[in-house]
């Protein structure tokens, strides 16, 4: 614990020295990170495979590709992001300098999650470094191989005092949260999100909370079911369902339910072959605790497909449940596993009401050929983000802010938004000491004349 | 939970979607404009009764600033409400990507007593513009204005969507037990912590506009009379009860000697030989606050002013010298008409002094040298910064207004208020066709597929060729 305080104090001293502020320094650190990702690609993929049984191509495209993209974007745009922004002046300030300065916050804390353990540390880290901060990095202990790798690699490539890695579980994180930071970005679940925010409140520390929820997926009768189901299958079973923006459950008319099931089954065959367990492209549940939790959700459900499991290897087959009751356990919590419940809805109104009487989700999906229907679903619901006629993809558009609302979180990041999240926008007005005559209008003694002017 | 009924009533109105159409929001905003015009006299009387606020000050800092916000908002609302289209990487080039601004739902605005109209209406205008339902909690300390707001606002705004809750600490605590979709609080850091802790229970996002001790550095080269006027104006406006007032002055002994007569002259110019008789000088808002501020007079030595009158809660515009950093007046935000001067040898010492304290809401620097002003700007951190003047940076609706560290989190004014009370939802609309373009992302994986995924997901540069 003392060591942790010492590490944070050292980061603060390093920040106070000012060396993380010059753009050249920040870009040099980002370049170094880029080198790390390129040079240690094999090790990173190996860690991801060990933690989640993630295949090389999968791991590369879900974790490494995104990180390289963010690094390239940050390095290219940093000069323009960090430049003082002049703003509109009024008559009184016409001759003055009026601008917004983007300044680092200080020492920030990033708490990662285990499901995309590399990118969920790296993407915020890139923004935090770009914004000129010192950063304490706390990877999730659940994805222990990636945590260990991050702890080993970052000090080899980055300034050791400015960007320390702290490892550990709940006790260490609790201790970490008693310390004072200038921003905390946490990715994880809502229950812990509340704990993080309450701890932050003691120090008036602003937070970005990337949480979760049950992301609904509405399939309209009027749509190309084969295409819709292929896209949904991809997003749902990617990383064995352990994706915060995975389509959690399906809402559709009872008349198309069995077609949906057939289409998903066909797609699963296409993606993973006859024997899913032996497909190198299918991941595993991260640990026994989550395995048991997800298996528990199947109790009493109508299993239309899948259901097979193997505890020893934390394998759960891609599973589809039909005619699921809204009151069942599988409809209470975020599934975070390869189980896809279908709840039937007689109309889009019913679906909208259903979605709206639940917590606001991180993502929302709607499939339809009817553009008016899609527009309606967007405007009559709320969610962190959404994609129409596909899943997950809004999260890869770099200029879209990525974050939740309500129970699914607060704040947003990705691309420029990461930079802004970790920056303070300081309003600046610089006048000169002359032109005092203009000021006389505002000085007492007051008069109606002055007021009218 | 005494407020559960009220909150659920507002939530029902929220779910009915009546606050969503622009026309509705404009109607409510225009009603606020009428409130400002029609209740002008009542506002003058209430703020005079609460803290002896000079009518001239009410005009400048309450009415005018509110009107600016209102006009800025009404002029731009349709533009702010529009979906913002964004650039897309190659893989999504044929789709529509945009940011939709959505109201949060039922929001809570807790206002302080020092600018009781502006600090309610400022956030309220943005909250309404963004399409939310709002519960307003004015400060019980400015009790005349509290009563005015509680009686008048419901006459102008839709009662189903906007409500005023009055009361003190107890009532506010009970109110905070409810779930809100956003909480906007202006006040002290200690209560800010309480508000954020309560918000955490419901994962409610917050903006906290707090305070601190705003330093004011005066360098050795400057136009002394002009500096004196600007500092006096900023310090003694509203009898010092301003979150961005210059709290203390930092200068060399040499400069202090030049400043004192200039400060004296400026005070005389503004308030006459006896400020207690000036209609342009305010009073402390309450007995408790009066006692607190008066106690601070024992720090250092009174160079100018120092007179008090308990019956009127009057404290004269006062300058203190020989003040040590350990004196009581340097331990808390003064929030009164007293300006202590701390002697520093040079600019570097001033910067070190500023940086060894909590980050304030504002930093002020006066110098005829641009270099000095820029050094202070670059080497300190604060909510906002004003060079060669005080307070003025908050009068521009194009500048974000907020704190950092102990002085707050979040920001508002102008469009920033609208954005504060909106959820920015990232939206992507794709077509169902061209499924073949998606093929590379599906398993089973191969090196070839993977190359295509790489190429099409890259961040676009300006000269990339399109797919077609």
PDB file of C-alpha atoms in Angstrom, chain A residues 12 15 21 41 55-58 60-62 65 69-70 72-73 76-77 87-90 92-93 97-101 103-106 180 182 190-191 193-195 197-198 200-207 209 211 222-228 230-231 234 238 270-272 281 356 359-360 364 367-369 371 374-375 377-391 393-394 396-401 403-410 412 417 424-436 439-448 450-451, chain B residues 14-15 17 20 40 55-56 59-60 68 72 76 84 86-89 91-92 97-100 102-105 179 181 189-190 192-194 196-197 199-206 208 210 221-223 225-227 229-230 233 237 269-271 278 280 358-359 363 366-368 370 373-374 376-411 416 423-435 438 441-447 450 453-454 457 459-462:
ATOM      1  CA  UNK A  12       2.627  13.593  -9.450  1.00  0.00           C
ATOM      2  CA  UNK A  15       3.833  15.680 -13.780  1.00  0.00           C
ATOM      3  CA  UNK A  21       3.503  18.790 -21.409  1.00  0.00           C
ATOM      4  CA  UNK A  41       2.715  -8.246 -31.251  1.00  0.00           C
ATOM      5  CA  UNK A  55      -7.347 -16.419 -31.931  1.00  0.00           C
ATOM      6  CA  UNK A  56      -4.576 -14.427 -33.581  1.00  0.00           C
ATOM      7  CA  UNK A  57      -6.632 -12.739 -36.325  1.00  0.00           C
ATOM      8  CA  UNK A  58      -9.457 -12.043 -33.865  1.00  0.00           C
ATOM      9  CA  UNK A  60      -5.323  -8.544 -33.882  1.00  0.00           C
ATOM     10  CA  UNK A  61      -8.419  -7.047 -35.407  1.00  0.00           C
ATOM     11  CA  UNK A  62     -10.291  -6.430 -32.143  1.00  0.00           C
ATOM     12  CA  UNK A  65      -5.724  -2.804 -35.016  1.00  0.00           C
ATOM     13  CA  UNK A  69      -5.432   3.348 -35.441  1.00  0.00           C
ATOM     14  CA  UNK A  70      -5.848   5.455 -32.294  1.00  0.00           C
ATOM     15  CA  UNK A  72      -1.852   7.102 -35.668  1.00  0.00           C
ATOM     16  CA  UNK A  73      -4.822   9.423 -35.221  1.00  0.00           C
ATOM     17  CA  UNK A  76      -1.364  13.125 -36.534  1.00  0.00           C
ATOM     18  CA  UNK A  77      -3.992  15.291 -34.878  1.00  0.00           C
ATOM     19  CA  UNK A  87     -13.695  31.769 -29.867  1.00  0.00           C
ATOM     20  CA  UNK A  88     -16.285  34.313 -30.883  1.00  0.00           C
ATOM     21  CA  UNK A  89     -15.793  37.690 -29.260  1.00  0.00           C
ATOM     22  CA  UNK A  90     -18.361  40.281 -28.326  1.00  0.00           C
ATOM     23  CA  UNK A  92     -16.540  44.611 -25.454  1.00  0.00           C
ATOM     24  CA  UNK A  93     -13.750  42.136 -26.147  1.00  0.00           C
ATOM     25  CA  UNK A  97      -7.436  37.681 -27.109  1.00  0.00           C
ATOM     26  CA  UNK A  98     -10.172  35.225 -26.312  1.00  0.00           C
ATOM     27  CA  UNK A  99      -9.497  31.523 -26.550  1.00  0.00           C
ATOM     28  CA  UNK A 100      -9.823  28.114 -24.951  1.00  0.00           C
ATOM     29  CA  UNK A 101      -6.620  26.406 -23.825  1.00  0.00           C
ATOM     30  CA  UNK A 103      -4.547  21.707 -20.570  1.00  0.00           C
ATOM     31  CA  UNK A 104      -3.693  18.395 -18.911  1.00  0.00           C
ATOM     32  CA  UNK A 105      -5.596  17.509 -15.766  1.00  0.00           C
ATOM     33  CA  UNK A 106      -2.635  16.096 -13.856  1.00  0.00           C
ATOM     34  CA  UNK A 180      -6.424  11.535  -5.153  1.00  0.00           C
ATOM     35  CA  UNK A 182      -7.446  14.315 -11.392  1.00  0.00           C
ATOM     36  CA  UNK A 190     -22.458  -0.574 -12.953  1.00  0.00           C
ATOM     37  CA  UNK A 191     -22.153  -1.888  -9.405  1.00  0.00           C
ATOM     38  CA  UNK A 193     -19.038   2.042 -11.232  1.00  0.00           C
ATOM     39  CA  UNK A 194     -21.005   3.374  -8.260  1.00  0.00           C
ATOM     40  CA  UNK A 195     -18.162   2.500  -5.924  1.00  0.00           C
ATOM     41  CA  UNK A 197     -17.778   7.393  -8.403  1.00  0.00           C
ATOM     42  CA  UNK A 198     -18.369   7.489  -4.650  1.00  0.00           C
ATOM     43  CA  UNK A 200     -13.979   9.918  -6.638  1.00  0.00           C
ATOM     44  CA  UNK A 201     -16.534  12.173  -4.950  1.00  0.00           C
ATOM     45  CA  UNK A 202     -14.348  12.399  -1.846  1.00  0.00           C
ATOM     46  CA  UNK A 203     -11.713  14.182  -3.910  1.00  0.00           C
ATOM     47  CA  UNK A 204     -14.080  15.895  -6.366  1.00  0.00           C
ATOM     48  CA  UNK A 205     -12.437  13.829  -9.081  1.00  0.00           C
ATOM     49  CA  UNK A 206     -14.264  13.826 -12.421  1.00  0.00           C
ATOM     50  CA  UNK A 207     -14.991  10.365 -13.790  1.00  0.00           C
ATOM     51  CA  UNK A 209     -17.540   5.396 -16.434  1.00  0.00           C
ATOM     52  CA  UNK A 211     -20.325   0.481 -17.945  1.00  0.00           C
ATOM     53  CA  UNK A 222     -39.515  -6.073 -43.043  1.00  0.00           C
ATOM     54  CA  UNK A 223     -35.835  -6.816 -43.387  1.00  0.00           C
ATOM     55  CA  UNK A 224     -33.402  -9.175 -45.051  1.00  0.00           C
ATOM     56  CA  UNK A 225     -33.307 -11.775 -42.281  1.00  0.00           C
ATOM     57  CA  UNK A 226     -30.343 -13.682 -43.640  1.00  0.00           C
ATOM     58  CA  UNK A 227     -28.149 -10.573 -43.645  1.00  0.00           C
ATOM     59  CA  UNK A 228     -29.480  -9.286 -40.319  1.00  0.00           C
ATOM     60  CA  UNK A 230     -25.387 -12.945 -40.023  1.00  0.00           C
ATOM     61  CA  UNK A 231     -24.432  -9.555 -38.663  1.00  0.00           C
ATOM     62  CA  UNK A 234     -21.005 -11.988 -35.625  1.00  0.00           C
ATOM     63  CA  UNK A 238     -17.551 -12.485 -30.861  1.00  0.00           C
ATOM     64  CA  UNK A 270     -20.629 -20.990 -41.582  1.00  0.00           C
ATOM     65  CA  UNK A 271     -18.484 -19.247 -38.970  1.00  0.00           C
ATOM     66  CA  UNK A 272     -17.406 -22.023 -36.674  1.00  0.00           C
ATOM     67  CA  UNK A 281     -11.982 -18.657 -33.978  1.00  0.00           C
ATOM     68  CA  UNK A 356     -37.845   2.203 -22.290  1.00  0.00           C
ATOM     69  CA  UNK A 359     -32.233   0.888 -17.748  1.00  0.00           C
ATOM     70  CA  UNK A 360     -30.673   2.822 -20.614  1.00  0.00           C
ATOM     71  CA  UNK A 364     -29.102  -0.365 -29.185  1.00  0.00           C
ATOM     72  CA  UNK A 367     -32.779  -4.012 -38.216  1.00  0.00           C
ATOM     73  CA  UNK A 368     -35.276  -2.902 -40.829  1.00  0.00           C
ATOM     74  CA  UNK A 369     -35.640  -1.909 -44.462  1.00  0.00           C
ATOM     75  CA  UNK A 371     -36.039   3.922 -42.721  1.00  0.00           C
ATOM     76  CA  UNK A 374     -35.412   3.076 -37.735  1.00  0.00           C
ATOM     77  CA  UNK A 375     -35.704   6.830 -37.249  1.00  0.00           C
ATOM     78  CA  UNK A 377     -36.755   3.713 -32.777  1.00  0.00           C
ATOM     79  CA  UNK A 378     -33.794   6.088 -32.487  1.00  0.00           C
ATOM     80  CA  UNK A 379     -35.884   9.048 -31.478  1.00  0.00           C
ATOM     81  CA  UNK A 380     -38.141   7.203 -29.037  1.00  0.00           C
ATOM     82  CA  UNK A 381     -35.398   5.403 -27.098  1.00  0.00           C
ATOM     83  CA  UNK A 382     -32.110   6.344 -25.511  1.00  0.00           C
ATOM     84  CA  UNK A 383     -28.815   4.478 -25.298  1.00  0.00           C
ATOM     85  CA  UNK A 384     -25.089   5.174 -25.152  1.00  0.00           C
ATOM     86  CA  UNK A 385     -24.797   4.663 -28.892  1.00  0.00           C
ATOM     87  CA  UNK A 386     -26.550   2.725 -31.617  1.00  0.00           C
ATOM     88  CA  UNK A 387     -26.177   1.085 -34.976  1.00  0.00           C
ATOM     89  CA  UNK A 388     -28.962   0.542 -37.473  1.00  0.00           C
ATOM     90  CA  UNK A 389     -28.832  -2.597 -39.591  1.00  0.00           C
ATOM     91  CA  UNK A 390     -25.616  -3.848 -38.074  1.00  0.00           C
ATOM     92  CA  UNK A 391     -24.065  -4.334 -34.669  1.00  0.00           C
ATOM     93  CA  UNK A 393     -19.907  -0.760 -35.806  1.00  0.00           C
ATOM     94  CA  UNK A 394     -20.692   2.648 -34.274  1.00  0.00           C
ATOM     95  CA  UNK A 396     -15.255   1.937 -34.743  1.00  0.00           C
ATOM     96  CA  UNK A 397     -16.153   5.301 -36.232  1.00  0.00           C
ATOM     97  CA  UNK A 398     -13.386   7.414 -34.678  1.00  0.00           C
ATOM     98  CA  UNK A 399     -15.373  10.653 -34.732  1.00  0.00           C
ATOM     99  CA  UNK A 400     -18.292   9.218 -32.775  1.00  0.00           C
ATOM    100  CA  UNK A 401     -18.075   9.570 -28.984  1.00  0.00           C
ATOM    101  CA  UNK A 403     -19.891   6.059 -23.909  1.00  0.00           C
ATOM    102  CA  UNK A 404     -23.005   5.195 -21.973  1.00  0.00           C
ATOM    103  CA  UNK A 405     -25.932   7.052 -20.446  1.00  0.00           C
ATOM    104  CA  UNK A 406     -27.784   6.427 -17.221  1.00  0.00           C
ATOM    105  CA  UNK A 407     -26.852   3.008 -15.856  1.00  0.00           C
ATOM    106  CA  UNK A 408     -24.600   2.293 -18.797  1.00  0.00           C
ATOM    107  CA  UNK A 409     -22.222   5.076 -17.894  1.00  0.00           C
ATOM    108  CA  UNK A 410     -21.200   8.707 -18.149  1.00  0.00           C
ATOM    109  CA  UNK A 412     -17.280   9.310 -23.576  1.00  0.00           C
ATOM    110  CA  UNK A 417     -13.017  12.537 -27.329  1.00  0.00           C
ATOM    111  CA  UNK A 424      -9.249  20.792 -18.982  1.00  0.00           C
ATOM    112  CA  UNK A 425     -10.743  23.434 -21.241  1.00  0.00           C
ATOM    113  CA  UNK A 426      -9.459  26.624 -19.671  1.00  0.00           C
ATOM    114  CA  UNK A 427     -11.273  29.785 -20.711  1.00  0.00           C
ATOM    115  CA  UNK A 428      -8.781  32.587 -21.355  1.00  0.00           C
ATOM    116  CA  UNK A 429      -9.330  36.291 -21.853  1.00  0.00           C
ATOM    117  CA  UNK A 430      -6.329  38.558 -22.260  1.00  0.00           C
ATOM    118  CA  UNK A 431      -6.944  42.260 -22.338  1.00  0.00           C
ATOM    119  CA  UNK A 432      -4.517  45.101 -22.344  1.00  0.00           C
ATOM    120  CA  UNK A 433      -4.233  47.685 -19.681  1.00  0.00           C
ATOM    121  CA  UNK A 434      -5.211  50.541 -21.951  1.00  0.00           C
ATOM    122  CA  UNK A 435      -8.700  51.372 -23.262  1.00  0.00           C
ATOM    123  CA  UNK A 436      -9.816  52.025 -19.729  1.00  0.00           C
ATOM    124  CA  UNK A 439     -14.477  49.947 -18.747  1.00  0.00           C
ATOM    125  CA  UNK A 440     -15.971  53.059 -17.209  1.00  0.00           C
ATOM    126  CA  UNK A 441     -19.349  51.860 -18.419  1.00  0.00           C
ATOM    127  CA  UNK A 442     -19.339  49.052 -15.950  1.00  0.00           C
ATOM    128  CA  UNK A 443     -17.893  50.872 -12.915  1.00  0.00           C
ATOM    129  CA  UNK A 444     -20.000  52.450 -10.239  1.00  0.00           C
ATOM    130  CA  UNK A 445     -21.451  54.879  -9.586  1.00  0.00           C
ATOM    131  CA  UNK A 446     -24.239  53.367 -11.625  1.00  0.00           C
ATOM    132  CA  UNK A 447     -26.681  55.337 -13.717  1.00  0.00           C
ATOM    133  CA  UNK A 448     -29.600  54.647 -16.009  1.00  0.00           C
ATOM    134  CA  UNK A 450     -24.840  53.410 -18.299  1.00  0.00           C
ATOM    135  CA  UNK A 451     -27.438  50.684 -18.046  1.00  0.00           C
TER     136      UNK A 451
ATOM    137  CA  UNK B  14     -40.782  13.415 -19.395  1.00  0.00           C
ATOM    138  CA  UNK B  15     -41.948  10.040 -20.677  1.00  0.00           C
ATOM    139  CA  UNK B  17     -42.200  13.381 -24.631  1.00  0.00           C
ATOM    140  CA  UNK B  20     -38.913  17.213 -27.027  1.00  0.00           C
ATOM    141  CA  UNK B  40     -37.675  43.093 -13.036  1.00  0.00           C
ATOM    142  CA  UNK B  55     -29.712  47.913  -8.863  1.00  0.00           C
ATOM    143  CA  UNK B  56     -26.822  48.670 -11.187  1.00  0.00           C
ATOM    144  CA  UNK B  59     -28.760  44.913 -14.221  1.00  0.00           C
ATOM    145  CA  UNK B  60     -25.223  43.951 -15.182  1.00  0.00           C
ATOM    146  CA  UNK B  68     -27.419  37.077 -23.184  1.00  0.00           C
ATOM    147  CA  UNK B  72     -27.728  33.085 -27.623  1.00  0.00           C
ATOM    148  CA  UNK B  76     -28.962  28.953 -32.121  1.00  0.00           C
ATOM    149  CA  UNK B  84     -24.021  16.372 -36.219  1.00  0.00           C
ATOM    150  CA  UNK B  86     -19.243  12.941 -38.807  1.00  0.00           C
ATOM    151  CA  UNK B  87     -16.522  11.480 -41.003  1.00  0.00           C
ATOM    152  CA  UNK B  88     -16.406   7.735 -41.470  1.00  0.00           C
ATOM    153  CA  UNK B  89     -13.605   5.288 -42.108  1.00  0.00           C
ATOM    154  CA  UNK B  91     -15.579   0.415 -44.008  1.00  0.00           C
ATOM    155  CA  UNK B  92     -18.538   2.612 -43.119  1.00  0.00           C
ATOM    156  CA  UNK B  97     -22.794   8.476 -38.985  1.00  0.00           C
ATOM    157  CA  UNK B  98     -23.958  11.254 -36.717  1.00  0.00           C
ATOM    158  CA  UNK B  99     -24.206  12.464 -33.149  1.00  0.00           C
ATOM    159  CA  UNK B 100     -27.746  12.850 -31.819  1.00  0.00           C
ATOM    160  CA  UNK B 102     -30.712  13.820 -26.488  1.00  0.00           C
ATOM    161  CA  UNK B 103     -32.082  15.215 -23.257  1.00  0.00           C
ATOM    162  CA  UNK B 104     -31.174  13.236 -20.150  1.00  0.00           C
ATOM    163  CA  UNK B 105     -34.616  13.268 -18.575  1.00  0.00           C
ATOM    164  CA  UNK B 179     -32.780   9.489  -8.848  1.00  0.00           C
ATOM    165  CA  UNK B 181     -30.668  12.038 -14.738  1.00  0.00           C
ATOM    166  CA  UNK B 189     -16.517  22.240  -2.441  1.00  0.00           C
ATOM    167  CA  UNK B 190     -17.623  20.565   0.779  1.00  0.00           C
ATOM    168  CA  UNK B 192     -20.078  19.502  -3.792  1.00  0.00           C
ATOM    169  CA  UNK B 193     -18.647  16.298  -2.329  1.00  0.00           C
ATOM    170  CA  UNK B 194     -21.957  15.504  -0.681  1.00  0.00           C
ATOM    171  CA  UNK B 196     -21.478  13.906  -5.947  1.00  0.00           C
ATOM    172  CA  UNK B 197     -21.620  11.138  -3.351  1.00  0.00           C
ATOM    173  CA  UNK B 199     -25.273  11.206  -7.298  1.00  0.00           C
ATOM    174  CA  UNK B 200     -22.951   8.182  -7.307  1.00  0.00           C
ATOM    175  CA  UNK B 201     -25.689   6.020  -5.762  1.00  0.00           C
ATOM    176  CA  UNK B 202     -27.717   6.431  -8.952  1.00  0.00           C
ATOM    177  CA  UNK B 203     -24.840   6.853 -11.405  1.00  0.00           C
ATOM    178  CA  UNK B 204     -26.074  10.363 -12.053  1.00  0.00           C
ATOM    179  CA  UNK B 205     -23.628  12.569 -13.964  1.00  0.00           C
ATOM    180  CA  UNK B 206     -22.919  15.952 -12.378  1.00  0.00           C
ATOM    181  CA  UNK B 208     -20.123  21.040  -9.935  1.00  0.00           C
ATOM    182  CA  UNK B 210     -17.472  25.324  -6.859  1.00  0.00           C
ATOM    183  CA  UNK B 221       5.327  46.982 -14.718  1.00  0.00           C
ATOM    184  CA  UNK B 222       1.751  47.985 -15.186  1.00  0.00           C
ATOM    185  CA  UNK B 223      -0.591  50.936 -15.407  1.00  0.00           C
ATOM    186  CA  UNK B 225      -4.495  53.301 -11.738  1.00  0.00           C
ATOM    187  CA  UNK B 226      -6.147  51.028 -14.310  1.00  0.00           C
ATOM    188  CA  UNK B 227      -5.093  47.906 -12.446  1.00  0.00           C
ATOM    189  CA  UNK B 229      -9.819  50.106 -10.805  1.00  0.00           C
ATOM    190  CA  UNK B 230     -10.208  46.686 -12.366  1.00  0.00           C
ATOM    191  CA  UNK B 233     -14.365  46.488  -9.339  1.00  0.00           C
ATOM    192  CA  UNK B 237     -18.788  43.752  -6.747  1.00  0.00           C
ATOM    193  CA  UNK B 269     -14.263  56.977  -7.260  1.00  0.00           C
ATOM    194  CA  UNK B 270     -16.700  54.089  -7.162  1.00  0.00           C
ATOM    195  CA  UNK B 271     -18.317  54.345  -3.766  1.00  0.00           C
ATOM    196  CA  UNK B 278     -23.311  54.471  -1.652  1.00  0.00           C
ATOM    197  CA  UNK B 280     -23.720  50.921  -5.457  1.00  0.00           C
ATOM    198  CA  UNK B 358      -5.750  24.095  -4.555  1.00  0.00           C
ATOM    199  CA  UNK B 359      -6.524  24.975  -8.146  1.00  0.00           C
ATOM    200  CA  UNK B 363      -6.350  33.164 -11.983  1.00  0.00           C
ATOM    201  CA  UNK B 366      -1.843  42.103 -14.462  1.00  0.00           C
ATOM    202  CA  UNK B 367       1.167  43.290 -16.409  1.00  0.00           C
ATOM    203  CA  UNK B 368       2.060  45.527 -19.327  1.00  0.00           C
ATOM    204  CA  UNK B 370       2.631  40.039 -22.521  1.00  0.00           C
ATOM    205  CA  UNK B 373       0.851  37.429 -18.459  1.00  0.00           C
ATOM    206  CA  UNK B 374       1.610  34.381 -20.588  1.00  0.00           C
ATOM    207  CA  UNK B 376       1.335  33.072 -15.352  1.00  0.00           C
ATOM    208  CA  UNK B 377      -1.137  31.498 -17.762  1.00  0.00           C
ATOM    209  CA  UNK B 378       1.193  28.709 -18.806  1.00  0.00           C
ATOM    210  CA  UNK B 379       2.650  27.869 -15.432  1.00  0.00           C
ATOM    211  CA  UNK B 380      -0.550  27.751 -13.377  1.00  0.00           C
ATOM    212  CA  UNK B 381      -3.808  25.834 -13.615  1.00  0.00           C
ATOM    213  CA  UNK B 382      -7.306  27.123 -12.924  1.00  0.00           C
ATOM    214  CA  UNK B 383     -10.885  26.961 -14.157  1.00  0.00           C
ATOM    215  CA  UNK B 384     -10.429  30.116 -16.228  1.00  0.00           C
ATOM    216  CA  UNK B 385      -7.912  32.891 -16.693  1.00  0.00           C
ATOM    217  CA  UNK B 386      -8.130  36.600 -17.274  1.00  0.00           C
ATOM    218  CA  UNK B 387      -5.147  38.768 -18.092  1.00  0.00           C
ATOM    219  CA  UNK B 388      -5.320  42.444 -17.178  1.00  0.00           C
ATOM    220  CA  UNK B 389      -8.849  42.407 -15.900  1.00  0.00           C
ATOM    221  CA  UNK B 390     -11.137  40.611 -13.492  1.00  0.00           C
ATOM    222  CA  UNK B 391     -14.390  38.674 -13.940  1.00  0.00           C
ATOM    223  CA  UNK B 392     -14.817  39.557 -17.599  1.00  0.00           C
ATOM    224  CA  UNK B 393     -14.063  36.132 -19.059  1.00  0.00           C
ATOM    225  CA  UNK B 394     -17.401  34.868 -17.771  1.00  0.00           C
ATOM    226  CA  UNK B 395     -19.398  37.419 -19.733  1.00  0.00           C
ATOM    227  CA  UNK B 396     -18.616  35.722 -23.046  1.00  0.00           C
ATOM    228  CA  UNK B 397     -21.073  32.968 -23.883  1.00  0.00           C
ATOM    229  CA  UNK B 398     -18.520  31.512 -26.279  1.00  0.00           C
ATOM    230  CA  UNK B 399     -16.137  30.605 -23.422  1.00  0.00           C
ATOM    231  CA  UNK B 400     -16.734  27.537 -21.236  1.00  0.00           C
ATOM    232  CA  UNK B 401     -17.172  28.340 -17.563  1.00  0.00           C
ATOM    233  CA  UNK B 402     -16.129  25.790 -14.968  1.00  0.00           C
ATOM    234  CA  UNK B 403     -13.565  24.760 -12.405  1.00  0.00           C
ATOM    235  CA  UNK B 404     -10.822  22.174 -12.043  1.00  0.00           C
ATOM    236  CA  UNK B 405      -9.831  20.070  -9.066  1.00  0.00           C
ATOM    237  CA  UNK B 406     -11.345  21.582  -5.921  1.00  0.00           C
ATOM    238  CA  UNK B 407     -12.979  24.380  -7.877  1.00  0.00           C
ATOM    239  CA  UNK B 408     -15.239  22.020  -9.749  1.00  0.00           C
ATOM    240  CA  UNK B 409     -15.889  19.695 -12.670  1.00  0.00           C
ATOM    241  CA  UNK B 410     -17.795  20.241 -15.876  1.00  0.00           C
ATOM    242  CA  UNK B 411     -18.535  23.566 -17.547  1.00  0.00           C
ATOM    243  CA  UNK B 416     -21.734  24.462 -23.341  1.00  0.00           C
ATOM    244  CA  UNK B 423     -26.416  13.020 -23.995  1.00  0.00           C
ATOM    245  CA  UNK B 424     -24.354  12.840 -27.148  1.00  0.00           C
ATOM    246  CA  UNK B 425     -25.424   9.560 -28.719  1.00  0.00           C
ATOM    247  CA  UNK B 426     -23.133   8.086 -31.358  1.00  0.00           C
ATOM    248  CA  UNK B 427     -25.314   6.727 -34.191  1.00  0.00           C
ATOM    249  CA  UNK B 428     -24.485   4.741 -37.282  1.00  0.00           C
ATOM    250  CA  UNK B 429     -27.074   3.826 -39.895  1.00  0.00           C
ATOM    251  CA  UNK B 430     -26.074   1.187 -42.388  1.00  0.00           C
ATOM    252  CA  UNK B 431     -27.851  -0.403 -45.301  1.00  0.00           C
ATOM    253  CA  UNK B 432     -28.658  -4.079 -45.515  1.00  0.00           C
ATOM    254  CA  UNK B 433     -27.096  -4.445 -48.937  1.00  0.00           C
ATOM    255  CA  UNK B 434     -23.487  -4.873 -49.952  1.00  0.00           C
ATOM    256  CA  UNK B 435     -23.143  -7.733 -47.472  1.00  0.00           C
ATOM    257  CA  UNK B 438     -18.648  -7.396 -44.664  1.00  0.00           C
ATOM    258  CA  UNK B 441     -14.788  -9.567 -40.893  1.00  0.00           C
ATOM    259  CA  UNK B 442     -16.526 -12.926 -40.450  1.00  0.00           C
ATOM    260  CA  UNK B 443     -14.866 -16.125 -39.291  1.00  0.00           C
ATOM    261  CA  UNK B 444     -13.375 -18.452 -40.341  1.00  0.00           C
ATOM    262  CA  UNK B 445     -10.325 -16.215 -40.566  1.00  0.00           C
ATOM    263  CA  UNK B 446      -7.564 -16.206 -43.104  1.00  0.00           C
ATOM    264  CA  UNK B 447      -4.611 -13.944 -43.778  1.00  0.00           C
ATOM    265  CA  UNK B 450      -7.480  -9.995 -42.482  1.00  0.00           C
ATOM    266  CA  UNK B 453     -10.142  -5.690 -42.667  1.00  0.00           C
ATOM    267  CA  UNK B 454      -6.949  -3.843 -41.864  1.00  0.00           C
ATOM    268  CA  UNK B 457     -10.749   0.059 -40.890  1.00  0.00           C
ATOM    269  CA  UNK B 459      -8.506   6.053 -40.113  1.00  0.00           C
ATOM    270  CA  UNK B 460      -9.147   8.041 -43.277  1.00  0.00           C
ATOM    271  CA  UNK B 461      -6.634  10.541 -44.478  1.00  0.00           C
ATOM    272  CA  UNK B 462      -7.777  13.331 -46.708  1.00  0.00           C
TER     273      UNK B 462
END
